[in-house]
Every structure is written in C-alpha cells, then in structure tokens.
Amino acid sequence: MTKKELSELARYVPKQHREKFVREVQAWEQLWRDSRRAHKGKWVAVHEGRVVDMDDEEQALYERVQAKYNDVVVLIMQVLKDAPCPTYTVPGIDTD
C-alpha cells in the first residue's frame, strides 16, 4: 500500500487512533510476507507491531480481541496469498 493510499484510508479512522492505526498497517505489511504461506486464510490480530492472536473465524477473533483490548486499536486482517491489505476491521473504532 502506498503512503497516499494509507493516508486516505486513515482519514476514516478517528483522529485519536490514526497514528497507531498507520503503525499497525505498516507492521502488518511486513509481517504478511512471513505469514502468508504458513497462515493463509486465517485471521490475525496485530497490536504493537506483532501478531497477538489468530483464528480461522473473523468473528471469534474479533470477540477475543475486543474482550482483551477493549478500545485499544488492534488491526484484524485475513492472511491472503496475493496482497497484505484488502480490508480492515478495527475493534474499538468499528461500530455495528
């Protein structure tokens, strides 16, 4: 993802969470290279630049992350083979 694309995406994140969101996305782009073969198809949670949890089901992972981290920005991504960043789910920011 280019800096411009990340900046455009970050504008949808509340201002107080943008800096951490950007750091987690940048970390994920690096982590993805090592994760894509071993964990393809799984959902991962990225916090403080590292994968802190993983699951086959997005909702199960989301619920655990929400319970553990509450309103802290934790990036949840699906490990895809061809691209690190197709969509984002951010507990503490997303609303139902």
PDB file of N, CA, C and O in Angstrom, residues 21-83:
ATOM      1  N   PHE A  21      -3.098   3.281  14.152  1.00  0.00           N
ATOM      2  CA  PHE A  21      -3.635   2.539  13.013  1.00  0.00           C
ATOM      3  C   PHE A  21      -2.596   2.455  11.894  1.00  0.00           C
ATOM      4  O   PHE A  21      -2.332   1.375  11.367  1.00  0.00           O
ATOM      5  N   VAL A  22      -2.004   3.567  11.553  1.00  0.00           N
ATOM      6  CA  VAL A  22      -0.997   3.598  10.490  1.00  0.00           C
ATOM      7  C   VAL A  22       0.193   2.705  10.859  1.00  0.00           C
ATOM      8  O   VAL A  22       0.681   1.933  10.033  1.00  0.00           O
ATOM      9  N   ARG A  23       0.646   2.770  12.110  1.00  0.00           N
ATOM     10  CA  ARG A  23       1.771   1.917  12.541  1.00  0.00           C
ATOM     11  C   ARG A  23       1.415   0.436  12.407  1.00  0.00           C
ATOM     12  O   ARG A  23       2.247  -0.370  11.958  1.00  0.00           O
ATOM     13  N   GLU A  24       0.186   0.065  12.802  1.00  0.00           N
ATOM     14  CA  GLU A  24      -0.214  -1.341  12.734  1.00  0.00           C
ATOM     15  C   GLU A  24      -0.330  -1.813  11.281  1.00  0.00           C
ATOM     16  O   GLU A  24       0.060  -2.936  10.960  1.00  0.00           O
ATOM     17  N   VAL A  25      -0.831  -0.973  10.411  1.00  0.00           N
ATOM     18  CA  VAL A  25      -0.912  -1.343   8.990  1.00  0.00           C
ATOM     19  C   VAL A  25       0.490  -1.530   8.424  1.00  0.00           C
ATOM     20  O   VAL A  25       0.765  -2.510   7.727  1.00  0.00           O
ATOM     21  N   GLN A  26       1.385  -0.623   8.737  1.00  0.00           N
ATOM     22  CA  GLN A  26       2.761  -0.749   8.244  1.00  0.00           C
ATOM     23  C   GLN A  26       3.423  -2.004   8.798  1.00  0.00           C
ATOM     24  O   GLN A  26       4.132  -2.708   8.073  1.00  0.00           O
ATOM     25  N   ALA A  27       3.181  -2.297  10.047  1.00  0.00           N
ATOM     26  CA  ALA A  27       3.724  -3.525  10.639  1.00  0.00           C
ATOM     27  C   ALA A  27       3.156  -4.742   9.932  1.00  0.00           C
ATOM     28  O   ALA A  27       3.885  -5.693   9.616  1.00  0.00           O
ATOM     29  N   TRP A  28       1.840  -4.725   9.681  1.00  0.00           N
ATOM     30  CA  TRP A  28       1.210  -5.877   9.026  1.00  0.00           C
ATOM     31  C   TRP A  28       1.797  -6.112   7.648  1.00  0.00           C
ATOM     32  O   TRP A  28       2.007  -7.239   7.226  1.00  0.00           O
ATOM     33  N   GLU A  29       2.065  -5.055   6.922  1.00  0.00           N
ATOM     34  CA  GLU A  29       2.630  -5.227   5.581  1.00  0.00           C
ATOM     35  C   GLU A  29       3.961  -5.966   5.645  1.00  0.00           C
ATOM     36  O   GLU A  29       4.286  -6.737   4.749  1.00  0.00           O
ATOM     37  N   GLN A  30       4.727  -5.766   6.703  1.00  0.00           N
ATOM     38  CA  GLN A  30       5.979  -6.506   6.883  1.00  0.00           C
ATOM     39  C   GLN A  30       5.706  -7.933   7.378  1.00  0.00           C
ATOM     40  O   GLN A  30       6.296  -8.893   6.886  1.00  0.00           O
ATOM     41  N   LEU A  31       4.827  -8.075   8.347  1.00  0.00           N
ATOM     42  CA  LEU A  31       4.504  -9.389   8.913  1.00  0.00           C
ATOM     43  C   LEU A  31       3.876 -10.315   7.874  1.00  0.00           C
ATOM     44  O   LEU A  31       4.083 -11.529   7.903  1.00  0.00           O
ATOM     45  N   TRP A  32       3.105  -9.760   6.969  1.00  0.00           N
ATOM     46  CA  TRP A  32       2.389 -10.542   5.956  1.00  0.00           C
ATOM     47  C   TRP A  32       3.333 -11.398   5.123  1.00  0.00           C
ATOM     48  O   TRP A  32       3.041 -12.551   4.824  1.00  0.00           O
ATOM     49  N   ARG A  33       4.474 -10.856   4.803  1.00  0.00           N
ATOM     50  CA  ARG A  33       5.429 -11.596   3.970  1.00  0.00           C
ATOM     51  C   ARG A  33       5.790 -12.956   4.588  1.00  0.00           C
ATOM     52  O   ARG A  33       5.937 -13.944   3.900  1.00  0.00           O
ATOM     53  N   ASP A  34       5.930 -12.972   5.908  1.00  0.00           N
ATOM     54  CA  ASP A  34       6.274 -14.220   6.602  1.00  0.00           C
ATOM     55  C   ASP A  34       5.048 -15.066   6.925  1.00  0.00           C
ATOM     56  O   ASP A  34       5.168 -16.267   7.123  1.00  0.00           O
ATOM     57  N   SER A  35       3.889 -14.444   7.013  1.00  0.00           N
ATOM     58  CA  SER A  35       2.675 -15.139   7.446  1.00  0.00           C
ATOM     59  C   SER A  35       1.888 -15.775   6.306  1.00  0.00           C
ATOM     60  O   SER A  35       1.135 -16.720   6.528  1.00  0.00           O
ATOM     61  N   ARG A  36       2.039 -15.268   5.105  1.00  0.00           N
ATOM     62  CA  ARG A  36       1.118 -15.657   4.033  1.00  0.00           C
ATOM     63  C   ARG A  36       1.150 -17.137   3.673  1.00  0.00           C
ATOM     64  O   ARG A  36       0.130 -17.690   3.303  1.00  0.00           O
ATOM     65  N   ARG A  37       2.273 -17.787   3.795  1.00  0.00           N
ATOM     66  CA  ARG A  37       2.322 -19.222   3.469  1.00  0.00           C
ATOM     67  C   ARG A  37       1.856 -20.073   4.643  1.00  0.00           C
ATOM     68  O   ARG A  37       1.037 -20.963   4.486  1.00  0.00           O
ATOM     69  N   ALA A  38       2.360 -19.779   5.828  1.00  0.00           N
ATOM     70  CA  ALA A  38       2.071 -20.607   6.998  1.00  0.00           C
ATOM     71  C   ALA A  38       0.643 -20.432   7.519  1.00  0.00           C
ATOM     72  O   ALA A  38       0.077 -21.368   8.077  1.00  0.00           O
ATOM     73  N   HIS A  39       0.078 -19.245   7.340  1.00  0.00           N
ATOM     74  CA  HIS A  39      -1.220 -18.950   7.952  1.00  0.00           C
ATOM     75  C   HIS A  39      -2.269 -18.507   6.944  1.00  0.00           C
ATOM     76  O   HIS A  39      -3.254 -17.855   7.318  1.00  0.00           O
ATOM     77  N   LYS A  40      -2.094 -18.866   5.686  1.00  0.00           N
ATOM     78  CA  LYS A  40      -3.021 -18.455   4.630  1.00  0.00           C
ATOM     79  C   LYS A  40      -4.470 -18.778   5.009  1.00  0.00           C
ATOM     80  O   LYS A  40      -4.785 -19.874   5.441  1.00  0.00           O
ATOM     81  N   GLY A  41      -5.325 -17.766   4.868  1.00  0.00           N
ATOM     82  CA  GLY A  41      -6.746 -17.933   5.131  1.00  0.00           C
ATOM     83  C   GLY A  41      -7.156 -17.622   6.560  1.00  0.00           C
ATOM     84  O   GLY A  41      -8.319 -17.379   6.846  1.00  0.00           O
ATOM     85  N   LYS A  42      -6.206 -17.604   7.470  1.00  0.00           N
ATOM     86  CA  LYS A  42      -6.527 -17.306   8.870  1.00  0.00           C
ATOM     87  C   LYS A  42      -6.687 -15.797   9.061  1.00  0.00           C
ATOM     88  O   LYS A  42      -6.242 -14.999   8.252  1.00  0.00           O
ATOM     89  N   TRP A  43      -7.323 -15.443  10.162  1.00  0.00           N
ATOM     90  CA  TRP A  43      -7.458 -14.052  10.575  1.00  0.00           C
ATOM     91  C   TRP A  43      -6.444 -13.801  11.683  1.00  0.00           C
ATOM     92  O   TRP A  43      -6.287 -14.627  12.580  1.00  0.00           O
ATOM     93  N   VAL A  44      -5.740 -12.663  11.616  1.00  0.00           N
ATOM     94  CA  VAL A  44      -4.738 -12.331  12.620  1.00  0.00           C
ATOM     95  C   VAL A  44      -5.044 -10.970  13.237  1.00  0.00           C
ATOM     96  O   VAL A  44      -5.634 -10.097  12.599  1.00  0.00           O
ATOM     97  N   ALA A  45      -4.629 -10.820  14.488  1.00  0.00           N
ATOM     98  CA  ALA A  45      -4.749  -9.546  15.194  1.00  0.00           C
ATOM     99  C   ALA A  45      -3.350  -8.977  15.378  1.00  0.00           C
ATOM    100  O   ALA A  45      -2.461  -9.672  15.880  1.00  0.00           O
ATOM    101  N   VAL A  46      -3.151  -7.727  14.959  1.00  0.00           N
ATOM    102  CA  VAL A  46      -1.842  -7.074  15.044  1.00  0.00           C
ATOM    103  C   VAL A  46      -1.936  -5.926  16.053  1.00  0.00           C
ATOM    104  O   VAL A  46      -2.773  -5.030  15.921  1.00  0.00           O
ATOM    105  N   HIS A  47      -1.074  -5.996  17.068  1.00  0.00           N
ATOM    106  CA  HIS A  47      -1.036  -4.972  18.126  1.00  0.00           C
ATOM    107  C   HIS A  47       0.425  -4.720  18.472  1.00  0.00           C
ATOM    108  O   HIS A  47       1.201  -5.658  18.653  1.00  0.00           O
ATOM    109  N   GLU A  48       0.796  -3.446  18.535  1.00  0.00           N
ATOM    110  CA  GLU A  48       2.179  -3.058  18.844  1.00  0.00           C
ATOM    111  C   GLU A  48       3.177  -3.726  17.901  1.00  0.00           C
ATOM    112  O   GLU A  48       4.260  -4.153  18.314  1.00  0.00           O
ATOM    113  N   GLY A  49       2.783  -3.852  16.627  1.00  0.00           N
ATOM    114  CA  GLY A  49       3.701  -4.341  15.613  1.00  0.00           C
ATOM    115  C   GLY A  49       3.923  -5.836  15.559  1.00  0.00           C
ATOM    116  O   GLY A  49       4.848  -6.300  14.900  1.00  0.00           O
ATOM    117  N   ARG A  50       3.078  -6.598  16.264  1.00  0.00           N
ATOM    118  CA  ARG A  50       3.245  -8.062  16.209  1.00  0.00           C
ATOM    119  C   ARG A  50       1.880  -8.738  16.201  1.00  0.00           C
ATOM    120  O   ARG A  50       0.884  -8.167  16.625  1.00  0.00           O
ATOM    121  N   VAL A  51       1.854  -9.972  15.729  1.00  0.00           N
ATOM    122  CA  VAL A  51       0.625 -10.759  15.733  1.00  0.00           C
ATOM    123  C   VAL A  51       0.405 -11.245  17.163  1.00  0.00           C
ATOM    124  O   VAL A  51       1.257 -11.925  17.734  1.00  0.00           O
ATOM    125  N   VAL A  52      -0.753 -10.865  17.743  1.00  0.00           N
ATOM    126  CA  VAL A  52      -1.042 -11.215  19.139  1.00  0.00           C
ATOM    127  C   VAL A  52      -2.100 -12.306  19.272  1.00  0.00           C
ATOM    128  O   VAL A  52      -2.271 -12.869  20.350  1.00  0.00           O
ATOM    129  N   ASP A  53      -2.810 -12.610  18.181  1.00  0.00           N
ATOM    130  CA  ASP A  53      -3.820 -13.668  18.216  1.00  0.00           C
ATOM    131  C   ASP A  53      -4.157 -14.038  16.780  1.00  0.00           C
ATOM    132  O   ASP A  53      -3.876 -13.291  15.844  1.00  0.00           O
ATOM    133  N   MET A  54      -4.777 -15.212  16.617  1.00  0.00           N
ATOM    134  CA  MET A  54      -5.086 -15.723  15.285  1.00  0.00           C
ATOM    135  C   MET A  54      -6.260 -16.689  15.395  1.00  0.00           C
ATOM    136  O   MET A  54      -6.426 -17.359  16.411  1.00  0.00           O
ATOM    137  N   ASP A  55      -7.077 -16.777  14.328  1.00  0.00           N
ATOM    138  CA  ASP A  55      -8.215 -17.701  14.329  1.00  0.00           C
ATOM    139  C   ASP A  55      -8.635 -17.959  12.887  1.00  0.00           C
ATOM    140  O   ASP A  55      -8.340 -17.173  11.997  1.00  0.00           O
ATOM    141  N   ASP A  56      -9.345 -19.063  12.698  1.00  0.00           N
ATOM    142  CA  ASP A  56      -9.931 -19.349  11.384  1.00  0.00           C
ATOM    143  C   ASP A  56     -11.159 -18.487  11.124  1.00  0.00           C
ATOM    144  O   ASP A  56     -11.528 -18.260   9.978  1.00  0.00           O
ATOM    145  N   GLU A  57     -11.796 -18.015  12.202  1.00  0.00           N
ATOM    146  CA  GLU A  57     -13.039 -17.243  12.102  1.00  0.00           C
ATOM    147  C   GLU A  57     -12.813 -15.795  12.535  1.00  0.00           C
ATOM    148  O   GLU A  57     -12.356 -15.540  13.651  1.00  0.00           O
ATOM    149  N   GLU A  58     -13.179 -14.865  11.674  1.00  0.00           N
ATOM    150  CA  GLU A  58     -13.005 -13.445  11.974  1.00  0.00           C
ATOM    151  C   GLU A  58     -13.784 -13.034  13.230  1.00  0.00           C
ATOM    152  O   GLU A  58     -13.249 -12.344  14.103  1.00  0.00           O
ATOM    153  N   GLN A  59     -15.037 -13.455  13.327  1.00  0.00           N
ATOM    154  CA  GLN A  59     -15.874 -13.037  14.452  1.00  0.00           C
ATOM    155  C   GLN A  59     -15.327 -13.533  15.791  1.00  0.00           C
ATOM    156  O   GLN A  59     -15.303 -12.793  16.770  1.00  0.00           O
ATOM    157  N   ALA A  60     -14.864 -14.761  15.827  1.00  0.00           N
ATOM    158  CA  ALA A  60     -14.287 -15.307  17.066  1.00  0.00           C
ATOM    159  C   ALA A  60     -13.059 -14.507  17.482  1.00  0.00           C
ATOM    160  O   ALA A  60     -12.884 -14.173  18.667  1.00  0.00           O
ATOM    161  N   LEU A  61     -12.206 -14.183  16.513  1.00  0.00           N
ATOM    162  CA  LEU A  61     -11.016 -13.388  16.797  1.00  0.00           C
ATOM    163  C   LEU A  61     -11.412 -11.991  17.266  1.00  0.00           C
ATOM    164  O   LEU A  61     -10.893 -11.480  18.264  1.00  0.00           O
ATOM    165  N   TYR A  62     -12.337 -11.385  16.577  1.00  0.00           N
ATOM    166  CA  TYR A  62     -12.812 -10.042  16.934  1.00  0.00           C
ATOM    167  C   TYR A  62     -13.298 -10.015  18.385  1.00  0.00           C
ATOM    168  O   TYR A  62     -12.954  -9.119  19.152  1.00  0.00           O
ATOM    169  N   GLU A  63     -14.087 -11.005  18.765  1.00  0.00           N
ATOM    170  CA  GLU A  63     -14.641 -11.047  20.121  1.00  0.00           C
ATOM    171  C   GLU A  63     -13.540 -11.198  21.175  1.00  0.00           C
ATOM    172  O   GLU A  63     -13.571 -10.542  22.216  1.00  0.00           O
ATOM    173  N   ARG A  64     -12.551 -12.040  20.916  1.00  0.00           N
ATOM    174  CA  ARG A  64     -11.442 -12.194  21.862  1.00  0.00           C
ATOM    175  C   ARG A  64     -10.632 -10.907  21.974  1.00  0.00           C
ATOM    176  O   ARG A  64     -10.268 -10.470  23.076  1.00  0.00           O
ATOM    177  N   VAL A  65     -10.353 -10.295  20.825  1.00  0.00           N
ATOM    178  CA  VAL A  65      -9.578  -9.051  20.816  1.00  0.00           C
ATOM    179  C   VAL A  65     -10.345  -7.952  21.550  1.00  0.00           C
ATOM    180  O   VAL A  65      -9.786  -7.221  22.368  1.00  0.00           O
ATOM    181  N   GLN A  66     -11.627  -7.849  21.274  1.00  0.00           N
ATOM    182  CA  GLN A  66     -12.448  -6.830  21.929  1.00  0.00           C
ATOM    183  C   GLN A  66     -12.460  -7.039  23.444  1.00  0.00           C
ATOM    184  O   GLN A  66     -12.340  -6.087  24.217  1.00  0.00           O
ATOM    185  N   ALA A  67     -12.586  -8.285  23.886  1.00  0.00           N
ATOM    186  CA  ALA A  67     -12.606  -8.591  25.321  1.00  0.00           C
ATOM    187  C   ALA A  67     -11.256  -8.274  25.980  1.00  0.00           C
ATOM    188  O   ALA A  67     -11.207  -7.757  27.098  1.00  0.00           O
ATOM    189  N   LYS A  68     -10.175  -8.574  25.289  1.00  0.00           N
ATOM    190  CA  LYS A  68      -8.846  -8.382  25.875  1.00  0.00           C
ATOM    191  C   LYS A  68      -8.365  -6.940  25.804  1.00  0.00           C
ATOM    192  O   LYS A  68      -7.800  -6.414  26.763  1.00  0.00           O
ATOM    193  N   TYR A  69      -8.586  -6.277  24.664  1.00  0.00           N
ATOM    194  CA  TYR A  69      -8.010  -4.955  24.441  1.00  0.00           C
ATOM    195  C   TYR A  69      -9.021  -3.814  24.527  1.00  0.00           C
ATOM    196  O   TYR A  69      -8.623  -2.650  24.480  1.00  0.00           O
ATOM    197  N   ASN A  70     -10.305  -4.137  24.589  1.00  0.00           N
ATOM    198  CA  ASN A  70     -11.377  -3.160  24.716  1.00  0.00           C
ATOM    199  C   ASN A  70     -11.288  -2.089  23.631  1.00  0.00           C
ATOM    200  O   ASN A  70     -11.483  -2.398  22.473  1.00  0.00           O
ATOM    201  N   ASP A  71     -10.983  -0.850  23.978  1.00  0.00           N
ATOM    202  CA  ASP A  71     -10.999   0.237  22.998  1.00  0.00           C
ATOM    203  C   ASP A  71      -9.639   0.560  22.400  1.00  0.00           C
ATOM    204  O   ASP A  71      -9.470   1.591  21.757  1.00  0.00           O
ATOM    205  N   VAL A  72      -8.670  -0.308  22.600  1.00  0.00           N
ATOM    206  CA  VAL A  72      -7.348  -0.110  22.009  1.00  0.00           C
ATOM    207  C   VAL A  72      -7.409  -0.524  20.538  1.00  0.00           C
ATOM    208  O   VAL A  72      -8.070  -1.495  20.182  1.00  0.00           O
ATOM    209  N   VAL A  73      -6.731   0.223  19.695  1.00  0.00           N
ATOM    210  CA  VAL A  73      -6.705  -0.107  18.270  1.00  0.00           C
ATOM    211  C   VAL A  73      -5.880  -1.371  18.067  1.00  0.00           C
ATOM    212  O   VAL A  73      -4.704  -1.430  18.415  1.00  0.00           O
ATOM    213  N   VAL A  74      -6.528  -2.403  17.536  1.00  0.00           N
ATOM    214  CA  VAL A  74      -5.870  -3.655  17.169  1.00  0.00           C
ATOM    215  C   VAL A  74      -6.337  -3.968  15.752  1.00  0.00           C
ATOM    216  O   VAL A  74      -7.536  -4.046  15.495  1.00  0.00           O
ATOM    217  N   LEU A  75      -5.417  -4.118  14.857  1.00  0.00           N
ATOM    218  CA  LEU A  75      -5.744  -4.376  13.459  1.00  0.00           C
ATOM    219  C   LEU A  75      -6.055  -5.853  13.265  1.00  0.00           C
ATOM    220  O   LEU A  75      -5.296  -6.711  13.720  1.00  0.00           O
ATOM    221  N   ILE A  76      -7.154  -6.155  12.605  1.00  0.00           N
ATOM    222  CA  ILE A  76      -7.504  -7.537  12.276  1.00  0.00           C
ATOM    223  C   ILE A  76      -7.501  -7.672  10.769  1.00  0.00           C
ATOM    224  O   ILE A  76      -8.176  -6.925  10.065  1.00  0.00           O
ATOM    225  N   MET A  77      -6.694  -8.639  10.299  1.00  0.00           N
ATOM    226  CA  MET A  77      -6.548  -8.847   8.862  1.00  0.00           C
ATOM    227  C   MET A  77      -6.649 -10.331   8.542  1.00  0.00           C
ATOM    228  O   MET A  77      -6.249 -11.171   9.356  1.00  0.00           O
ATOM    229  N   GLN A  78      -7.144 -10.637   7.353  1.00  0.00           N
ATOM    230  CA  GLN A  78      -7.097 -12.014   6.881  1.00  0.00           C
ATOM    231  C   GLN A  78      -5.802 -12.195   6.100  1.00  0.00           C
ATOM    232  O   GLN A  78      -5.416 -11.332   5.309  1.00  0.00           O
ATOM    233  N   VAL A  79      -5.137 -13.298   6.347  1.00  0.00           N
ATOM    234  CA  VAL A  79      -3.883 -13.586   5.653  1.00  0.00           C
ATOM    235  C   VAL A  79      -4.220 -14.114   4.266  1.00  0.00           C
ATOM    236  O   VAL A  79      -4.719 -15.226   4.119  1.00  0.00           O
ATOM    237  N   LEU A  80      -3.976 -13.301   3.269  1.00  0.00           N
ATOM    238  CA  LEU A  80      -4.231 -13.670   1.879  1.00  0.00           C
ATOM    239  C   LEU A  80      -2.910 -13.904   1.169  1.00  0.00           C
ATOM    240  O   LEU A  80      -1.885 -13.337   1.536  1.00  0.00           O
ATOM    241  N   LYS A  81      -2.948 -14.717   0.152  1.00  0.00           N
ATOM    242  CA  LYS A  81      -1.730 -15.084  -0.566  1.00  0.00           C
ATOM    243  C   LYS A  81      -1.157 -13.935  -1.392  1.00  0.00           C
ATOM    244  O   LYS A  81       0.052 -13.744  -1.441  1.00  0.00           O
ATOM    245  N   ASP A  82      -2.033 -13.157  -2.028  1.00  0.00           N
ATOM    246  CA  ASP A  82      -1.566 -12.200  -3.024  1.00  0.00           C
ATOM    247  C   ASP A  82      -1.430 -10.754  -2.566  1.00  0.00           C
ATOM    248  O   ASP A  82      -0.813  -9.959  -3.262  1.00  0.00           O
ATOM    249  N   ALA A  83      -2.044 -10.386  -1.446  1.00  0.00           N
ATOM    250  CA  ALA A  83      -1.995  -8.994  -1.015  1.00  0.00           C
ATOM    251  C   ALA A  83      -2.134  -8.902   0.498  1.00  0.00           C
ATOM    252  O   ALA A  83      -2.934  -9.610   1.080  1.00  0.00           O
TER     253      ALA A  83
END
